Short mmCIF file of N, CA and C in Angstrom, two decimals:
data_model
loop_
_atom_site.label_atom_id
_atom_site.label_comp_id
_atom_site.label_asym_id
_atom_site.label_seq_id
_atom_site.Cartn_x
_atom_site.Cartn_y
_atom_site.Cartn_z
N MET A 962 108.01 13.65 56.76
CA MET A 962 108.39 14.99 56.88
C MET A 962 107.83 15.79 55.73
N ASN A 963 107.05 16.85 55.74
CA ASN A 963 106.02 17.28 54.95
C ASN A 963 106.80 18.64 54.45
N ILE A 964 107.48 18.42 52.80
CA ILE A 964 108.07 19.50 52.39
C ILE A 964 107.19 20.34 51.43
N ALA A 965 106.87 21.55 51.79
CA ALA A 965 106.35 22.36 50.81
C ALA A 965 106.81 22.76 49.56
N VAL A 966 106.25 22.79 48.48
CA VAL A 966 107.10 23.47 47.22
C VAL A 966 106.80 24.71 46.84
N ALA A 967 107.94 25.38 46.60
CA ALA A 967 107.91 27.11 46.38
C ALA A 967 106.94 27.10 45.27
N THR A 968 106.25 28.19 45.22
CA THR A 968 105.51 28.81 44.30
C THR A 968 106.30 29.26 43.12
N ALA A 969 105.63 29.39 41.97
CA ALA A 969 106.59 29.34 40.40
C ALA A 969 107.48 30.51 40.39
N THR A 970 106.90 31.66 41.04
CA THR A 970 108.13 32.63 41.13
C THR A 970 108.94 33.19 42.51
N SER A 971 108.70 32.44 43.49
CA SER A 971 109.52 32.41 44.67
C SER A 971 110.66 32.13 44.91
N LEU A 972 111.76 33.01 44.58
CA LEU A 972 113.22 32.72 44.50
C LEU A 972 113.99 33.65 45.29
N THR A 973 114.69 33.27 46.38
CA THR A 973 115.36 34.17 47.10
C THR A 973 116.87 34.13 46.38
N ALA A 974 117.71 35.27 46.92
CA ALA A 974 119.08 35.58 46.33
C ALA A 974 119.81 34.43 47.11
N SER A 975 119.58 34.16 48.28
CA SER A 975 120.39 32.67 48.85
C SER A 975 120.07 31.57 47.90
N GLN A 976 118.71 31.53 47.79
CA GLN A 976 118.48 29.97 46.96
C GLN A 976 119.32 30.08 45.63
N CYS A 977 118.79 31.36 44.77
CA CYS A 977 119.70 31.30 43.77
C CYS A 977 121.40 30.98 43.90
N ARG A 978 122.01 31.62 44.89
CA ARG A 978 123.44 31.38 45.04
C ARG A 978 123.76 29.74 45.56
N ALA A 979 122.56 29.12 46.31
CA ALA A 979 122.94 27.97 46.61
C ALA A 979 122.48 26.85 45.61
N ALA A 980 121.64 27.27 44.56
CA ALA A 980 121.27 26.56 43.40
C ALA A 980 122.55 26.49 42.39
N ARG A 981 122.92 27.65 42.16
CA ARG A 981 124.08 27.61 41.57
C ARG A 981 125.31 26.87 41.89
N ALA A 982 125.63 27.01 43.22
CA ALA A 982 126.57 25.98 43.63
C ALA A 982 126.22 24.53 43.46
N LEU A 983 124.83 24.40 43.63
CA LEU A 983 124.62 22.70 43.44
C LEU A 983 125.03 22.49 41.97
N ILE A 984 124.88 22.97 41.19
CA ILE A 984 124.98 22.36 39.86
C ILE A 984 126.37 23.21 39.20
N GLU A 985 127.07 23.83 40.08
CA GLU A 985 128.65 24.21 39.83
C GLU A 985 128.52 25.39 38.58
N TRP A 986 127.55 26.22 38.45
CA TRP A 986 127.46 27.10 37.51
C TRP A 986 128.47 28.58 37.91
N SER A 987 128.72 29.11 37.15
CA SER A 987 129.32 30.08 37.55
C SER A 987 127.98 31.50 36.96
N GLN A 988 128.27 32.55 37.48
CA GLN A 988 127.20 33.54 37.24
C GLN A 988 127.03 33.74 35.76
N GLN A 989 127.89 33.70 35.02
CA GLN A 989 127.91 33.75 33.51
C GLN A 989 127.09 32.74 32.91
N GLN A 990 127.34 31.34 33.46
CA GLN A 990 126.65 30.40 32.90
C GLN A 990 125.18 30.38 33.35
N LEU A 991 124.85 31.28 34.37
CA LEU A 991 123.73 31.43 34.83
C LEU A 991 122.90 32.37 33.79
N SER A 992 123.55 33.45 33.62
CA SER A 992 123.11 34.51 32.89
C SER A 992 122.65 34.10 31.10
N GLN A 993 123.66 33.17 30.73
CA GLN A 993 123.23 32.63 29.46
C GLN A 993 122.28 31.82 29.49
N ALA A 994 122.11 30.76 30.35
CA ALA A 994 121.07 29.91 30.45
C ALA A 994 119.55 30.48 30.72
N ALA A 995 119.72 31.53 31.33
CA ALA A 995 118.41 32.41 31.74
C ALA A 995 118.17 33.65 30.87
N SER A 996 119.12 33.92 29.96
CA SER A 996 118.85 34.93 28.96
C SER A 996 118.73 35.92 29.68
N ILE A 997 119.69 36.62 30.64
CA ILE A 997 119.37 37.69 31.51
C ILE A 997 120.71 38.06 31.69
N ASP A 998 120.83 39.43 31.69
CA ASP A 998 122.16 40.29 32.04
C ASP A 998 123.03 39.71 33.22
N LEU A 999 124.23 39.48 32.78
CA LEU A 999 124.93 39.36 33.99
C LEU A 999 125.25 40.21 35.27
N GLN A 1000 124.93 41.26 34.90
CA GLN A 1000 124.81 42.26 36.18
C GLN A 1000 123.70 42.09 37.00
N THR A 1001 122.68 41.81 36.33
CA THR A 1001 121.34 41.65 36.93
C THR A 1001 121.44 40.68 38.06
N VAL A 1002 122.11 39.46 37.30
CA VAL A 1002 121.91 38.18 38.27
C VAL A 1002 123.12 38.39 39.36
N ALA A 1003 124.14 39.06 39.18
CA ALA A 1003 125.14 39.57 40.36
C ALA A 1003 124.52 40.47 41.37
N ASP A 1004 123.65 41.52 40.87
CA ASP A 1004 122.95 42.30 41.57
C ASP A 1004 122.10 41.61 42.51
N PHE A 1005 121.33 40.69 41.99
CA PHE A 1005 120.06 39.97 42.59
C PHE A 1005 120.84 39.45 43.64
N GLU A 1006 122.03 38.43 43.34
CA GLU A 1006 122.34 37.50 44.44
C GLU A 1006 123.22 38.21 45.57
N LYS A 1007 123.55 39.54 45.22
CA LYS A 1007 124.06 40.35 46.13
C LYS A 1007 123.24 41.12 46.92
N ARG A 1008 121.87 41.24 46.48
CA ARG A 1008 120.71 41.76 47.08
C ARG A 1008 120.94 43.35 47.09
N PHE A 1009 121.67 43.68 45.63
CA PHE A 1009 121.78 45.23 45.65
C PHE A 1009 120.32 45.48 44.94
N ARG A 1010 119.91 44.58 44.56
CA ARG A 1010 118.58 44.91 43.88
C ARG A 1010 117.56 43.97 43.95
N SER A 1011 116.42 43.88 43.87
CA SER A 1011 115.52 42.71 43.89
C SER A 1011 115.20 42.40 42.24
N ALA A 1012 114.71 41.37 41.93
CA ALA A 1012 114.46 40.84 40.68
C ALA A 1012 113.21 40.82 40.38
N ASP A 1013 112.70 41.31 39.26
CA ASP A 1013 111.05 41.50 38.84
C ASP A 1013 110.61 39.98 38.71
N GLU A 1014 109.35 39.75 38.58
CA GLU A 1014 108.86 38.29 38.28
C GLU A 1014 109.32 37.70 37.16
N THR A 1015 109.56 38.48 36.07
CA THR A 1015 110.17 37.86 34.78
C THR A 1015 111.34 37.37 34.79
N THR A 1016 112.14 37.85 35.63
CA THR A 1016 113.77 37.62 35.97
C THR A 1016 113.63 36.47 36.74
N ARG A 1017 112.94 36.49 38.03
CA ARG A 1017 112.76 35.24 38.61
C ARG A 1017 112.40 33.92 38.18
N ARG A 1018 111.40 34.40 37.07
CA ARG A 1018 110.94 32.96 36.48
C ARG A 1018 111.75 32.43 35.53
N ARG A 1019 112.68 33.49 34.76
CA ARG A 1019 113.49 32.83 33.95
C ARG A 1019 114.79 32.28 34.94
N LEU A 1020 115.23 32.84 35.77
CA LEU A 1020 116.10 32.18 36.91
C LEU A 1020 115.78 30.59 37.08
N ARG A 1021 114.58 30.56 37.75
CA ARG A 1021 113.97 29.37 38.24
C ARG A 1021 114.05 28.41 36.85
N ALA A 1022 113.37 28.95 36.07
CA ALA A 1022 112.99 27.84 34.58
C ALA A 1022 114.74 27.20 34.26
N ALA A 1023 115.44 28.27 34.45
CA ALA A 1023 116.91 27.59 33.99
C ALA A 1023 117.64 26.61 34.94
N PHE A 1024 117.52 26.98 36.25
CA PHE A 1024 117.73 26.09 37.25
C PHE A 1024 116.87 24.69 37.44
N GLU A 1025 115.53 24.70 36.81
CA GLU A 1025 114.91 23.64 37.11
C GLU A 1025 115.39 22.62 36.01
N ALA A 1026 115.59 23.00 34.75
CA ALA A 1026 116.06 22.69 33.56
C ALA A 1026 117.22 21.89 33.96
N ALA A 1027 117.83 22.64 34.83
CA ALA A 1027 119.34 21.73 35.08
C ALA A 1027 119.53 20.82 36.25
N GLY A 1028 118.03 20.63 36.85
CA GLY A 1028 117.86 19.66 37.85
C GLY A 1028 117.50 20.04 39.10
N VAL A 1029 117.53 21.60 39.50
CA VAL A 1029 117.56 21.97 40.53
C VAL A 1029 115.80 22.09 41.19
N VAL A 1030 115.54 21.60 42.36
CA VAL A 1030 114.14 21.51 42.80
C VAL A 1030 114.40 22.68 44.04
N PHE A 1031 113.27 23.73 44.13
CA PHE A 1031 113.52 24.64 45.18
C PHE A 1031 112.31 24.00 46.43
N ILE A 1032 112.61 24.42 47.62
CA ILE A 1032 111.66 24.33 48.58
C ILE A 1032 111.52 25.16 49.13
N ALA A 1033 110.25 25.58 49.41
CA ALA A 1033 109.50 26.78 50.01
C ALA A 1033 109.99 26.76 51.36
N GLU A 1034 109.76 27.94 52.16
CA GLU A 1034 110.00 28.10 53.65
C GLU A 1034 108.60 27.30 54.23
N ASN A 1035 109.29 26.47 55.08
CA ASN A 1035 108.04 25.74 55.54
C ASN A 1035 108.35 25.41 57.15
N GLY A 1036 109.11 26.90 57.78
CA GLY A 1036 109.29 26.59 59.41
C GLY A 1036 110.89 26.13 59.57
N GLY A 1037 111.44 25.54 58.55
CA GLY A 1037 112.92 25.22 58.50
C GLY A 1037 113.68 25.89 57.31
N GLY A 1038 113.11 27.01 56.73
CA GLY A 1038 114.03 27.50 55.75
C GLY A 1038 113.79 27.29 54.62
N ALA A 1039 113.86 28.24 53.34
CA ALA A 1039 113.50 27.95 52.24
C ALA A 1039 114.90 27.18 51.62
N GLY A 1040 114.98 26.58 50.55
CA GLY A 1040 116.39 25.74 50.12
C GLY A 1040 116.26 25.31 48.76
N ALA A 1041 117.23 24.66 48.44
CA ALA A 1041 117.08 24.27 46.77
C ALA A 1041 117.77 22.81 47.19
N ARG A 1042 117.57 21.87 46.34
CA ARG A 1042 118.15 20.62 46.25
C ARG A 1042 118.25 20.12 44.70
N LEU A 1043 119.02 19.23 44.46
CA LEU A 1043 119.13 18.58 43.21
C LEU A 1043 118.15 17.55 43.00
N LYS A 1044 117.33 17.53 42.03
CA LYS A 1044 116.33 16.51 41.46
C LYS A 1044 116.90 15.03 41.28
N PHE A 1045 118.07 15.03 40.69
CA PHE A 1045 118.63 13.87 40.50
C PHE A 1045 120.18 14.10 41.19
N SER A 1046 120.62 12.75 41.32
CA SER A 1046 121.80 12.64 41.79
C SER A 1046 122.50 13.08 40.40
N ARG A 1047 124.22 13.48 40.69
CA ARG A 1047 125.03 13.71 39.90
C ARG A 1047 125.44 12.64 38.89
N GLU A 1048 125.01 11.31 39.17
CA GLU A 1048 125.23 10.45 38.26
C GLU A 1048 123.85 10.31 37.46
N GLU A 1049 122.91 10.42 37.93
CA GLU A 1049 121.38 10.50 37.10
C GLU A 1049 121.61 11.49 35.98
N VAL A 1050 121.89 12.67 36.60
CA VAL A 1050 121.93 14.03 35.70
C VAL A 1050 122.84 13.76 34.49
N TRP A 1051 123.97 12.98 34.70
CA TRP A 1051 125.05 12.71 33.42
C TRP A 1051 124.38 11.47 32.78
N GLU A 1052 123.57 10.50 33.32
CA GLU A 1052 122.88 9.30 32.48
C GLU A 1052 121.96 10.17 31.69
N VAL A 1053 121.08 11.02 32.11
CA VAL A 1053 120.23 11.87 31.28
C VAL A 1053 120.51 12.39 30.42
N ASN A 1054 121.59 13.45 30.31
CA ASN A 1054 122.43 14.23 29.48
C ASN A 1054 122.92 13.18 28.24
N ARG A 1055 123.57 12.08 28.71
CA ARG A 1055 124.27 11.18 27.76
C ARG A 1055 122.92 10.90 26.82
N TRP A 1056 121.72 10.32 27.26
CA TRP A 1056 120.76 9.81 26.84
C TRP A 1056 120.20 10.80 25.68
N GLU A 1057 120.09 12.05 26.07
CA GLU A 1057 119.56 13.16 25.28
C GLU A 1057 120.46 13.67 24.21
N ASP A 1058 121.87 13.38 24.26
CA ASP A 1058 122.77 13.40 23.51
C ASP A 1058 122.82 12.45 22.37
N GLU A 1059 121.99 11.24 22.49
CA GLU A 1059 122.21 10.13 21.79
C GLU A 1059 121.52 10.38 20.37
N GLY A 1060 120.97 11.39 20.20
CA GLY A 1060 120.22 11.77 18.65
C GLY A 1060 118.99 11.24 18.86
N GLY A 1061 118.07 11.22 17.77
CA GLY A 1061 116.85 10.78 17.59
C GLY A 1061 115.95 12.33 17.80
N VAL A 1062 114.59 12.01 17.43
CA VAL A 1062 113.66 13.18 17.78
C VAL A 1062 113.53 13.17 19.28
N PRO A 1063 113.88 14.48 19.59
CA PRO A 1063 113.54 14.70 21.15
C PRO A 1063 111.99 14.64 21.65
N GLY A 1064 111.64 14.43 22.61
CA GLY A 1064 110.17 14.34 23.34
C GLY A 1064 110.09 14.96 24.43
N GLU A 1065 109.07 15.20 24.85
CA GLU A 1065 108.76 15.56 26.33
C GLU A 1065 109.21 14.59 27.46
N ASP A 1066 109.69 14.97 28.50
CA ASP A 1066 110.38 14.21 29.48
C ASP A 1066 108.85 13.89 30.54
N ASP A 1067 108.39 12.47 30.95
CA ASP A 1067 107.50 12.57 32.16
C ASP A 1067 108.11 12.39 33.36
N ILE A 1068 109.25 12.73 33.57
CA ILE A 1068 110.03 13.04 34.93
C ILE A 1068 109.57 14.12 35.77
N LEU A 1069 109.05 13.79 36.78
CA LEU A 1069 108.79 14.78 38.12
C LEU A 1069 109.80 15.00 39.03
#
């Protein structure tokens, strides 16, 4: 199966809601992680207003840093999934909290 990768700023309201559900974040947690006003997050998810490119980039970056991968529309619908299993995310977080000098991750 060929899964297309979403473009850097493509993010739909439903992908946003799905990604938040996958990592069990509240709108408040997303707002803080993306440095975006809480009402902007709520309005975007409810489709009351569309998000500009900067907002979509911030949302996407926050989700991707939390382990979410976005799937572009490829005939089967746009979506989101976890980059790692919950156990793997827990392990990565544990390793990163062990101290030492932080470095760049080579994990794709």
